[in-house]
Tab-separated table of C-alpha atoms in Angstrom:
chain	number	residue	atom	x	y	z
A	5	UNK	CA	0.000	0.000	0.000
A	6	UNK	CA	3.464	2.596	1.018
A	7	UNK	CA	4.724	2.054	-2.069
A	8	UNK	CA	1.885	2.605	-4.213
A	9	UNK	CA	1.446	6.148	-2.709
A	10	UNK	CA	5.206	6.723	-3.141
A	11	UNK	CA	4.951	6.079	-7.177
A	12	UNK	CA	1.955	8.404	-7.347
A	13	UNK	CA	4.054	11.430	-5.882
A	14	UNK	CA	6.697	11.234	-8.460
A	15	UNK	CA	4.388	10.688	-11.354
A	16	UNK	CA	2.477	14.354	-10.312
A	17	UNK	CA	6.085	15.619	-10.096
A	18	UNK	CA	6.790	14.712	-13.695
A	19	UNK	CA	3.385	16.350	-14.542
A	20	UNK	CA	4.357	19.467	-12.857
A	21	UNK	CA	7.788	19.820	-14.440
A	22	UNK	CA	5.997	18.774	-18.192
A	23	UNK	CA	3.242	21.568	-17.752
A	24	UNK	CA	5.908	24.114	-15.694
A	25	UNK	CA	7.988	23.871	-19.094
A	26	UNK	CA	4.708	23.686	-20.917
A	27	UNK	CA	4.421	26.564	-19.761
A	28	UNK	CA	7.683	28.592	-19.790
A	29	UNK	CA	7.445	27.356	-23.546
A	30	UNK	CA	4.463	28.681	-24.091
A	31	UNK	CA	5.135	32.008	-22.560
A	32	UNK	CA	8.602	32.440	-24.047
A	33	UNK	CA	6.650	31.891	-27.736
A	34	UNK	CA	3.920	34.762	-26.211
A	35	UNK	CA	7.096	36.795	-25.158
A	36	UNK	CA	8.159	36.759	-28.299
A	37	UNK	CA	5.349	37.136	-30.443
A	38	UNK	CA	4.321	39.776	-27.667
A	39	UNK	CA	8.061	41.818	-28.355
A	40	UNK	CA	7.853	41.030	-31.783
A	41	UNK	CA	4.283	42.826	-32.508
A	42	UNK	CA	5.605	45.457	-30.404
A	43	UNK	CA	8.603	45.732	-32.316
A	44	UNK	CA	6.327	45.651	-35.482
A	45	UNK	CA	4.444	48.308	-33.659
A	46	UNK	CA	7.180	50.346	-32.731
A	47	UNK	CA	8.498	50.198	-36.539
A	48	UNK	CA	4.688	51.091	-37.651
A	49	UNK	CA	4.785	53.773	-35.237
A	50	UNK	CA	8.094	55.341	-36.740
A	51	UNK	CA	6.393	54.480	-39.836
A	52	UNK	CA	3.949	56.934	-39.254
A	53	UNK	CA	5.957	59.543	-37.174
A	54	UNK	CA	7.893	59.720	-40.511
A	55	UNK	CA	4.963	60.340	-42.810
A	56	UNK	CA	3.599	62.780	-40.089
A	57	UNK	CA	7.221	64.768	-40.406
A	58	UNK	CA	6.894	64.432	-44.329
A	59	UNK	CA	3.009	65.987	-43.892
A	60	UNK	CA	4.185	68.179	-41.240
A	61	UNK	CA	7.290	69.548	-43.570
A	62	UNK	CA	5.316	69.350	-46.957
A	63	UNK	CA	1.689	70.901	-46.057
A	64	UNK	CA	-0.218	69.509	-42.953
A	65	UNK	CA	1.462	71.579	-40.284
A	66	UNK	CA	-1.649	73.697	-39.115
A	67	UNK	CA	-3.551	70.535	-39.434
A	68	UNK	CA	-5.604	70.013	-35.839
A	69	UNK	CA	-5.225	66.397	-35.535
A	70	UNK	CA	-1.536	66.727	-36.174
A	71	UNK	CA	-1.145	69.434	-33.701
A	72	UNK	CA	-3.001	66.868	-31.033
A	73	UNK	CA	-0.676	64.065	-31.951
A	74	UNK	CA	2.310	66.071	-31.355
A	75	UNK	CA	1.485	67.579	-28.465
A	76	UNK	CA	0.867	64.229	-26.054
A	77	UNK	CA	3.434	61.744	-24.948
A	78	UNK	CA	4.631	59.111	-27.387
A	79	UNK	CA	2.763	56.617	-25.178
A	80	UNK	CA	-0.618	57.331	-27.333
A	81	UNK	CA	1.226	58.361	-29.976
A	82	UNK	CA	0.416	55.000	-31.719
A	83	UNK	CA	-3.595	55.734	-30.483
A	84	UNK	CA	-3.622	58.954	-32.110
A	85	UNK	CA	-1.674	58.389	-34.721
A	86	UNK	CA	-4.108	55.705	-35.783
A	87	UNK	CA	-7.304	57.955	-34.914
A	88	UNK	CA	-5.690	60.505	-37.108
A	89	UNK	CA	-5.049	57.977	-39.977
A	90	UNK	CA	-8.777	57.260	-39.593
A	91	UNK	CA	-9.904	61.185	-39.927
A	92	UNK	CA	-7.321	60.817	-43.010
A	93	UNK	CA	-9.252	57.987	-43.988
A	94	UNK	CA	-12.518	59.511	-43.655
A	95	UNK	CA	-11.189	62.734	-45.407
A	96	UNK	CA	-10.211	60.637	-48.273
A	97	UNK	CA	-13.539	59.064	-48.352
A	98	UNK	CA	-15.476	62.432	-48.869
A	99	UNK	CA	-12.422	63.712	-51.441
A	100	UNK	CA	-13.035	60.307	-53.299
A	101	UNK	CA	-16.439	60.732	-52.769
A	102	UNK	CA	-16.478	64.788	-54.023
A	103	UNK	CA	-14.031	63.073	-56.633
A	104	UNK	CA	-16.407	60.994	-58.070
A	105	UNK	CA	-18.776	63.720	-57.869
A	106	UNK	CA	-16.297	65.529	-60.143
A	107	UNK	CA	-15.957	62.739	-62.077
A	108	UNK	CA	-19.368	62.541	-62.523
A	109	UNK	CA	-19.241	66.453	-63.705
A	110	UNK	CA	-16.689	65.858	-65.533
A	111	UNK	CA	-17.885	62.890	-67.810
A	112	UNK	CA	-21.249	64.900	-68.196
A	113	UNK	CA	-19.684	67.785	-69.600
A	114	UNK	CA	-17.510	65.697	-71.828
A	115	UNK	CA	-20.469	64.324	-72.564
A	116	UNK	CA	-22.439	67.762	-73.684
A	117	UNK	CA	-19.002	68.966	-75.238
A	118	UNK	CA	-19.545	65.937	-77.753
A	119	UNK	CA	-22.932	66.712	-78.439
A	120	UNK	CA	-22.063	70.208	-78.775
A	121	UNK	CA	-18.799	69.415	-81.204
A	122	UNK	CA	-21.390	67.291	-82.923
A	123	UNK	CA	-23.380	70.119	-83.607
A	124	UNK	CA	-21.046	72.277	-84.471
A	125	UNK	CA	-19.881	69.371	-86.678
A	126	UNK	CA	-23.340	69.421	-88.525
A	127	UNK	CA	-23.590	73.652	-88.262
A	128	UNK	CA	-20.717	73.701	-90.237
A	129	UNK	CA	-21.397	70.814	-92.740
A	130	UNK	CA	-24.254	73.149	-93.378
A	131	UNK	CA	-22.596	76.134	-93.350
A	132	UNK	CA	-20.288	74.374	-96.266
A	133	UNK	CA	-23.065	73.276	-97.988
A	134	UNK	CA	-24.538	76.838	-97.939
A	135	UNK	CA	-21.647	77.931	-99.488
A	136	UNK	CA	-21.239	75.963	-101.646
A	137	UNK	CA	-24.767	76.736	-102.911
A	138	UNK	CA	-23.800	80.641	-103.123
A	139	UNK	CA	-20.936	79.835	-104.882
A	140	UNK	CA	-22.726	77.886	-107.339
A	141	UNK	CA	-25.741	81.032	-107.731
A	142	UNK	CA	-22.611	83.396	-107.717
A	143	UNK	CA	-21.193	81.928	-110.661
A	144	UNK	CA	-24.666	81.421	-112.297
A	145	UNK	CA	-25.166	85.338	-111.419
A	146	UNK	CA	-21.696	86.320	-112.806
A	147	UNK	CA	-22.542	84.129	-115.670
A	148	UNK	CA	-26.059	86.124	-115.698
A	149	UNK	CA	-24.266	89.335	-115.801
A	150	UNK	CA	-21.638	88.614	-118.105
A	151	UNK	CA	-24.573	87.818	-120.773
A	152	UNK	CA	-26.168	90.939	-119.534
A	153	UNK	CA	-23.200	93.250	-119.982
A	154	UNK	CA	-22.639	91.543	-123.506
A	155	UNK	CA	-26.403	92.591	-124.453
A	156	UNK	CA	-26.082	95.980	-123.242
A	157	UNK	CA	-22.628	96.060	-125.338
A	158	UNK	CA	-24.471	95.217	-128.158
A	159	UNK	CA	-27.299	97.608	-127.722
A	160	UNK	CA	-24.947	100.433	-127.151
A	161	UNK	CA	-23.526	100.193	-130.165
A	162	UNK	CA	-26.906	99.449	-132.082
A	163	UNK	CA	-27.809	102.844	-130.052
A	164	UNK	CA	-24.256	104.033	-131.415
A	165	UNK	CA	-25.342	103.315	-134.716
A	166	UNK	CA	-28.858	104.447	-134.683
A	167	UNK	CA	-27.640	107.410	-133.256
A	168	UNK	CA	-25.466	108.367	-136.524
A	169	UNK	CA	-27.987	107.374	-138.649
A	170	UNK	CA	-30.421	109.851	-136.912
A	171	UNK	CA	-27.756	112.649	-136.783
A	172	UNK	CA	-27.002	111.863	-140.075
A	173	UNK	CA	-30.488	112.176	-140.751
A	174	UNK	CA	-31.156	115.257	-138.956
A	175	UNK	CA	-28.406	116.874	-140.533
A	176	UNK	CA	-30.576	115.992	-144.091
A	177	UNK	CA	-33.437	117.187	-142.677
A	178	UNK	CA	-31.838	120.599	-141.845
A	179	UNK	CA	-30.002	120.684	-144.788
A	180	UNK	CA	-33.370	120.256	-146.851
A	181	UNK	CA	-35.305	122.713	-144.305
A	182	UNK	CA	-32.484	125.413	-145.377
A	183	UNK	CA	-32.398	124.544	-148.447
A	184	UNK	CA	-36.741	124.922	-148.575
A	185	UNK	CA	-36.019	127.737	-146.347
A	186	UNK	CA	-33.831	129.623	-148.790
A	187	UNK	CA	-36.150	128.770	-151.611
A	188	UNK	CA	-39.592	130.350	-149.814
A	189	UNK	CA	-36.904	133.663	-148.745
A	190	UNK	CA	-36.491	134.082	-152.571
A	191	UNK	CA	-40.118	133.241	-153.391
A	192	UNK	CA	-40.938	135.547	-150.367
A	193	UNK	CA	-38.505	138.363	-151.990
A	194	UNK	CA	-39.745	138.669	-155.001
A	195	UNK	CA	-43.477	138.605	-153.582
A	196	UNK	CA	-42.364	141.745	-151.327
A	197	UNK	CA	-40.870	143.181	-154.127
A	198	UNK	CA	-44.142	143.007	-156.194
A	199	UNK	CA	-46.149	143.449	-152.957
A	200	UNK	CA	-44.164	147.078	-152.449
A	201	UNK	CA	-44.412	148.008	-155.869
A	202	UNK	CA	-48.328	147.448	-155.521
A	203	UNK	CA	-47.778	148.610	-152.004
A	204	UNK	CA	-46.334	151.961	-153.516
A	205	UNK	CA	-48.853	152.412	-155.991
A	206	UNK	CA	-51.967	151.908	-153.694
A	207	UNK	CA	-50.271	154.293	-151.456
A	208	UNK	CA	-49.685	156.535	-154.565
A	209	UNK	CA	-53.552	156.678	-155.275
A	210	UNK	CA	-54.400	156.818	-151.798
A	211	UNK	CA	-52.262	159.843	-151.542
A	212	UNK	CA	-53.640	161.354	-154.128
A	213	UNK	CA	-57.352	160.871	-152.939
A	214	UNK	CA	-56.323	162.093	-149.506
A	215	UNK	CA	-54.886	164.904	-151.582
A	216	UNK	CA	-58.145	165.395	-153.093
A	217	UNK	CA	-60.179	165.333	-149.961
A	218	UNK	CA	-57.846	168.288	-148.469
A	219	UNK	CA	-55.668	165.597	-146.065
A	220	UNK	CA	-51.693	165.880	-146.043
A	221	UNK	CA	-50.418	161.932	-146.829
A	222	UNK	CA	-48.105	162.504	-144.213
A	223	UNK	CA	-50.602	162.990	-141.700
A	224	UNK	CA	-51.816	159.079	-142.286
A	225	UNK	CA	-49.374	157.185	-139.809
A	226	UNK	CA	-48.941	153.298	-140.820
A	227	UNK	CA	-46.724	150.875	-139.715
A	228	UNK	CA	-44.472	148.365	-141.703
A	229	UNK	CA	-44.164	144.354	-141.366
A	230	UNK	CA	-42.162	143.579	-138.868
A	231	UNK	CA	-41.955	139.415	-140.727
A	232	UNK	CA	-43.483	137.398	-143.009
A	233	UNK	CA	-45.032	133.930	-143.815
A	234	UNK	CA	-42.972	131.529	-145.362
A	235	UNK	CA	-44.670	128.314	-145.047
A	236	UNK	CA	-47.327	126.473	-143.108
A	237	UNK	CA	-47.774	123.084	-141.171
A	238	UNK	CA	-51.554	122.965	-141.767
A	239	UNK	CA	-51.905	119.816	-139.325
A	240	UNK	CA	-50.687	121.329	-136.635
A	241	UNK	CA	-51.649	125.035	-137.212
A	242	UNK	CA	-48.171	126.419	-137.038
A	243	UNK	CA	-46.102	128.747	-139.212
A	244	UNK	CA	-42.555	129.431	-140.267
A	245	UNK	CA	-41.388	133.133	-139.891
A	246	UNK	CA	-38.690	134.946	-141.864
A	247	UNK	CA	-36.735	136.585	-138.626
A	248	UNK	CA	-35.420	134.807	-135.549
A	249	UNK	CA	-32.828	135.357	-132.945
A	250	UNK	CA	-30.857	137.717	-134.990
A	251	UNK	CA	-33.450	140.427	-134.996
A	252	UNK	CA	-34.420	140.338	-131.440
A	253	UNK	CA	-36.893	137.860	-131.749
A	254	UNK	CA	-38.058	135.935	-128.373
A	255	UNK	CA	-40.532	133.237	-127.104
A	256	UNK	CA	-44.198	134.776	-126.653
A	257	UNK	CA	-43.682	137.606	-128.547
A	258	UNK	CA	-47.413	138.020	-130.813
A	259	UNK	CA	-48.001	139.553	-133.957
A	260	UNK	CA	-51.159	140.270	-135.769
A	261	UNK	CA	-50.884	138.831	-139.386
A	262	UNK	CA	-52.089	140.702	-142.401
A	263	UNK	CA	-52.764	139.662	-146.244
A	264	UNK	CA	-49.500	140.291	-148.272
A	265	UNK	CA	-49.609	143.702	-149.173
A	266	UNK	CA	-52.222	145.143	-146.891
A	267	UNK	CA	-50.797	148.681	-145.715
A	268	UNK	CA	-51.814	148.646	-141.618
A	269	UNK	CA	-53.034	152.561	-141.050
A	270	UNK	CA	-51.904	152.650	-137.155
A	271	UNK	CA	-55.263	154.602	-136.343
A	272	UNK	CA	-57.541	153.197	-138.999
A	273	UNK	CA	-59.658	150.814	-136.762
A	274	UNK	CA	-61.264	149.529	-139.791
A	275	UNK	CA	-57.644	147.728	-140.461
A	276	UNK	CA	-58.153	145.052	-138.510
A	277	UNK	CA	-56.153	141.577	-139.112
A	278	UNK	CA	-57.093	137.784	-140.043
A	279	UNK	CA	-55.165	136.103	-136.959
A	280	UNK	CA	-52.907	135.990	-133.951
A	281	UNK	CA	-49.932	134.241	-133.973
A	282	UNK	CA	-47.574	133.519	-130.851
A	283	UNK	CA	-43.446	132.649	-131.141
A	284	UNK	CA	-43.151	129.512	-129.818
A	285	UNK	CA	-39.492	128.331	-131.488
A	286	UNK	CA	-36.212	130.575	-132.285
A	287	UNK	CA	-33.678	129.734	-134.926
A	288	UNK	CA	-31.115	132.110	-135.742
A	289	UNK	CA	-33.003	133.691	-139.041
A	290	UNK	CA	-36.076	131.565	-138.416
A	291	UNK	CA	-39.163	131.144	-136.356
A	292	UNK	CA	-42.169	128.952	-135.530
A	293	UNK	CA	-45.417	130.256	-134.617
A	294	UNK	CA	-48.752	129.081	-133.612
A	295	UNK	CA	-51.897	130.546	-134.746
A	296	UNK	CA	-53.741	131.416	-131.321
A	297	UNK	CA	-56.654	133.255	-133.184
A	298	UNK	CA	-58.145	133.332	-136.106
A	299	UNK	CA	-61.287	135.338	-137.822
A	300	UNK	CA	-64.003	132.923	-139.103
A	301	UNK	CA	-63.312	131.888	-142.532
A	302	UNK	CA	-59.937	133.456	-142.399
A	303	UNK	CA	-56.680	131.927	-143.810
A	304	UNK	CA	-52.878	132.315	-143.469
A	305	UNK	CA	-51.209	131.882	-146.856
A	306	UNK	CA	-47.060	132.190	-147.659
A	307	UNK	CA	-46.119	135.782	-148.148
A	308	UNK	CA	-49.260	137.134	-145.356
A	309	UNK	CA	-47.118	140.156	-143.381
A	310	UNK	CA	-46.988	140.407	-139.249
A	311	UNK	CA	-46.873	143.469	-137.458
A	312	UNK	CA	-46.616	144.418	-133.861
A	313	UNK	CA	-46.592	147.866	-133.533
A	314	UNK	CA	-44.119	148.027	-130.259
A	315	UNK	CA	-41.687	145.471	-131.732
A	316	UNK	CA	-38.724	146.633	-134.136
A	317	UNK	CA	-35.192	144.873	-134.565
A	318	UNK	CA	-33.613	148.224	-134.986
A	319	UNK	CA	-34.998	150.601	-133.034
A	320	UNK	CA	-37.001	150.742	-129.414
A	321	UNK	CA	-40.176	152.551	-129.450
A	322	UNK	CA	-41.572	155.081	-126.571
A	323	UNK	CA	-45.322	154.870	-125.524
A	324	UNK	CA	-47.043	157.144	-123.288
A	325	UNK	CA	-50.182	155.374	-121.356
A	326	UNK	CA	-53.289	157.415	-120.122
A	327	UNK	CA	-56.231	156.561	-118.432
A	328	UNK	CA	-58.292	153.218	-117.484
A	329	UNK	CA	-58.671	150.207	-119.325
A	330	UNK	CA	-61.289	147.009	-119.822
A	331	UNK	CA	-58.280	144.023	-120.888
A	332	UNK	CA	-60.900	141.294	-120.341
A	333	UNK	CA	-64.232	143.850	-122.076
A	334	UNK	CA	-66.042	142.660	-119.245
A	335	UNK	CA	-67.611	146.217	-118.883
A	336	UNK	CA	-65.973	147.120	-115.987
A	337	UNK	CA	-62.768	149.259	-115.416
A	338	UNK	CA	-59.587	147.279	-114.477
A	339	UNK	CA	-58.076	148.058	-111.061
A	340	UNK	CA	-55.158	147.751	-112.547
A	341	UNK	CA	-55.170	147.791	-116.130
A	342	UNK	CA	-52.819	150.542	-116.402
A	343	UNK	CA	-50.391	148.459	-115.135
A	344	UNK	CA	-51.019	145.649	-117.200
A	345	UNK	CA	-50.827	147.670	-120.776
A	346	UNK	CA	-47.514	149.082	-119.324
A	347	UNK	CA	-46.238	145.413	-119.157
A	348	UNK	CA	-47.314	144.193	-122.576
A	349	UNK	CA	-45.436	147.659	-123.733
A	350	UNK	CA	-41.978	146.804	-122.179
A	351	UNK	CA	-42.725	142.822	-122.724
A	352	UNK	CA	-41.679	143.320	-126.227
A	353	UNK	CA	-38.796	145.591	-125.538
A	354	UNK	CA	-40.941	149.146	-125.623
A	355	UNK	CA	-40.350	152.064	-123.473
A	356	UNK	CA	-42.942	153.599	-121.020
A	357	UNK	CA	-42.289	157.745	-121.545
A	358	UNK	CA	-44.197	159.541	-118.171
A	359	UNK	CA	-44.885	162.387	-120.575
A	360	UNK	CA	-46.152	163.303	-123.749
A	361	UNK	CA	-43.566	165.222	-125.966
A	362	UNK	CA	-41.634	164.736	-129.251
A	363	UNK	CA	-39.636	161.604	-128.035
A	364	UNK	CA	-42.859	159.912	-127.759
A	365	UNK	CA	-43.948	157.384	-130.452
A	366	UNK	CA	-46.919	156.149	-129.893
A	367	UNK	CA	-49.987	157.718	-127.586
A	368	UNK	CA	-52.448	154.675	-125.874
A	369	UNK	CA	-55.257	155.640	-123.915
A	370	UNK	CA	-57.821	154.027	-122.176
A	371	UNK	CA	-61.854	153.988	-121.941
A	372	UNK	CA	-62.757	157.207	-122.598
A	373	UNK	CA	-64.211	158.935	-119.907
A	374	UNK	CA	-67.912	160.592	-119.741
A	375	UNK	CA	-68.282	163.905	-119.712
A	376	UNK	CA	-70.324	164.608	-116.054
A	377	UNK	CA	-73.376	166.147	-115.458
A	378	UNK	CA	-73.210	169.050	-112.930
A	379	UNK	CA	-75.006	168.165	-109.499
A	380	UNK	CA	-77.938	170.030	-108.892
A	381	UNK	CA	-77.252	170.346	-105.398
A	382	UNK	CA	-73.690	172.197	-105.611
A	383	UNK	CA	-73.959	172.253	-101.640
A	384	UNK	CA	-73.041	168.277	-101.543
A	385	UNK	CA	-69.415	168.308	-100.993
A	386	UNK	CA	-68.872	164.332	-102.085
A	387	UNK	CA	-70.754	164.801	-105.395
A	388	UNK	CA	-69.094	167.916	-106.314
A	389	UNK	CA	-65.646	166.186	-105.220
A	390	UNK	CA	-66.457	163.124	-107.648
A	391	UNK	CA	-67.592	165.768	-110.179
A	392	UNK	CA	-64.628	167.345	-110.141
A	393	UNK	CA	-62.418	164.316	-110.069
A	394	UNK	CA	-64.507	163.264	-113.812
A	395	UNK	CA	-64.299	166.715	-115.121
A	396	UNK	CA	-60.500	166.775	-114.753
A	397	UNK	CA	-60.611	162.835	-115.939
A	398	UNK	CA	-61.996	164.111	-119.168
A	399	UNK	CA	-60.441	167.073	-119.916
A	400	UNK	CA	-56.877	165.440	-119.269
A	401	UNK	CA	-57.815	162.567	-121.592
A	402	UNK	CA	-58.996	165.352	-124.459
A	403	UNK	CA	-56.067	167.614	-123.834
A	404	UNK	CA	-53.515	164.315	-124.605
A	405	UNK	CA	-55.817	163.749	-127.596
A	406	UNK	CA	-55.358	167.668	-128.758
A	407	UNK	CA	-51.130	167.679	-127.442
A	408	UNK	CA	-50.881	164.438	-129.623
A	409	UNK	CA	-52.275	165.736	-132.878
A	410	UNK	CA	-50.197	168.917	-132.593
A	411	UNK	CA	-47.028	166.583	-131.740
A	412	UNK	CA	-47.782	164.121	-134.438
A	413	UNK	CA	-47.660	161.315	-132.302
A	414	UNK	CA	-50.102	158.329	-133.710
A	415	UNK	CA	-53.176	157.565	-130.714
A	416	UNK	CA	-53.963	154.728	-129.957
A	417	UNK	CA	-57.416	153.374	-128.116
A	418	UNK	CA	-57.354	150.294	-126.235
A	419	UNK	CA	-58.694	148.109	-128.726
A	420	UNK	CA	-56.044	149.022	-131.532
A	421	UNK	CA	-53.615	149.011	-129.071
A	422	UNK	CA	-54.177	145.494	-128.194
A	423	UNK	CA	-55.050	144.414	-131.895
A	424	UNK	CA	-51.645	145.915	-133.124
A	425	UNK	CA	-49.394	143.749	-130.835
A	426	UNK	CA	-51.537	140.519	-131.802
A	427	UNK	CA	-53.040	140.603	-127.712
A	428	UNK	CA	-54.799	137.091	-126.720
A	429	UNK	CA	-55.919	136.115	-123.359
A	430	UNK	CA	-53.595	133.255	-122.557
């Protein structure tokens, strides 16, 4: 029985020794794994301190966390270093996350840059097809005008030639019209000349029968043509005159026309003439008139005379106007006809003289005024003022009449006045 309880002691012994180096074993391997993690800790710790002197040195120094780190023992310097690598981590979570947001951006607006370089593509495929269709109307237009400019060459010179042809023409035509011209001056010469040889004679026998009735020849004013008819243009009631520009001649003038060899008495009121003809075109030494008036049944052959008493080429007459005058015979006095006979005497180059005396030509007066009757009642200052006024009227008018006889100087009324420049109400 002893010596079974002695052989169970040293077996526990053995048992305690096994697990006592079990477990030095055990905790030498836990020692070491426990030193080496530490040294792997220590070397992840330097690790880190580095990177925090790189952060510190390159940008991060005013960073928070790395002011914290640095400021506590290196005992949680592991702690916070790994705290801070987790803010890093979370930092780098919302920059990848704001990354991808740019990203995101990014790809979107490469994406509407395409479309847009896509349009702009297209835009300018159409642009270059537009131009390409102006180019092809320009050259169609410059085509266009090229034809153009060679049909308005060609006319030009059709024009050109037409041109000569009617100069050319014109020049016969002028040629012929002198020529024609020339011929009716001849005709027209010798017609005066047998016109003023049967001119002469009637004024011969006239003479002599004023002589017989006790009247001086001289005493009988007339007047002389002043142009005459060469030829007519029947269709259109127009004339051709033997004076023009040369003698003084201008547009408007009027002339009354005459038969060829009629001798116009100035005061005969009896010697009245066939028409009215107005100046309408100048030549040099030629004229076209038109006939204006004309007496029923009348007509204006070659070799018919004009006269307009205040007209001359070589001289300028003087007229002395009296009195009141009826231009339009409407029965009453113009306010201002005076005026107006005035004008038609300096409208053909005559001269107004302000009194009658030797230097005067020609004598027109107006309506002839009425002798007044007396008022009864010699008391009524107005009536004898207005009978006054007529009395003088008169006996002016009379007194020109008497100082005009004595003078010589031809009188003219109103209505030979007007009939001897060819007057016409235009």
């Amino acid at each position: 029985m002893a010596r079974a309880r002695s052989g169970g002691g040293s077996t526990g012994s053995i048992w305690g020794l096994v697990l006592f180096g079990a477990g030095f074993f055990i905790s030498m391997i836990l020692a070491i794994v426990f030193y080496t993690k530490v040294e792997a800790a220590e070397q992840a710790a330097e690790a880190a301190q580095s990177e925090l002197n790189s952060v510190r040195n390159s940008a991060d120094s005013n960073d928070p966390a790395y002011t914290a780190l640095t400021a506590e023992g290196s005992g949680t310097a592991v702690r916070k270093l790994l705290n801070a690598v987790g803010e890093r981590d979370t930092q780098i979570g919302v920059l990848q996350s704001d990354l991808g947001a740019q990203t995101n951006a990014r790809n979107a607006a490469e994406a509407q840059l395409q479309t847009q370089t896509e349009a702009t593509q297209k835009a300018q495929a159409d642009l270059q097809q537009t131009v390409d269709a102006k180019d092809a109307q320009a050259k169609q237009l410059t085509a266009q005008v090229t034809a153009l400019e060679s049909t308005v060459s060609a006319i030009s010179q059709e024009n050109t030639n037409l041109k000569s042809l009617i100069d050319s023409s014109i020049e016969d035509v002028v040629d012929n019209y002198d020529a024609q011209i020339n011929e009716w001056k001849k005709r027209t010469s010798d017609a005066q000349a047998e016109a003023s040889a049967s001119e002469r004679t009637v004024i011969e026998l006239r003479e002599t029968i004023e002589v017989l009735r006790g009247k001086r020849p001289e005493d009988i004013p007339v007047t002389l043509a002043d142009a005459t008819v060469v030829a007519q243009i029947p269709d259109q009631n127009k004339i051709y005159l033997d004076i023009g520009r040369d003698a003084n001649l201008r547009l408007g003038m009027a002339f009354q026309v005459y038969d060829a060899g009629d001798v116009v008495k100035i005061e005969d009121p009896q010697a009245e003439g066939k028409a009215v003809v107005e100046v309408i075109n100048i030549n040099s030494n030629s004229a076209i008139a038109r006939i204006v008036q004309r007496k029923p049944r009348a007509v204006v052959n070659d070799g018919d005379i004009l006269v307009n008493v205040v007209y001359d080429p070589n001289r300028l007459y003087s007229f002395h106007v009296f009195g009141q005058f009826d231009l339009n015979y409407d029965g009453d006095l113009d306010e201002n006809g005076n005026d107006k006979v005035r004008s038609l005497v300096t409208r053909f180059d005559g001269l107004i003289s302000e009194e009658l005396d030797y230097a005067t030509d020609y004598l027109v007066l107006g309506i002839e005024p009425v002798l007044p009757d007396r008022p009864e009642d010699e008391l009524d200052l107005i009536k004898m003022r207005e009978f006054r006024t007529a009395l003088e009227n008169y006996q002016a008018y009379q007194d020109l009449i008497s100082k005009a006889r004595e003078l010589g100087v031809p009188v003219l009324n109103q209505n030979r006045f007007l009939d001897l420049i060819g007057y016409f109400e235009r």
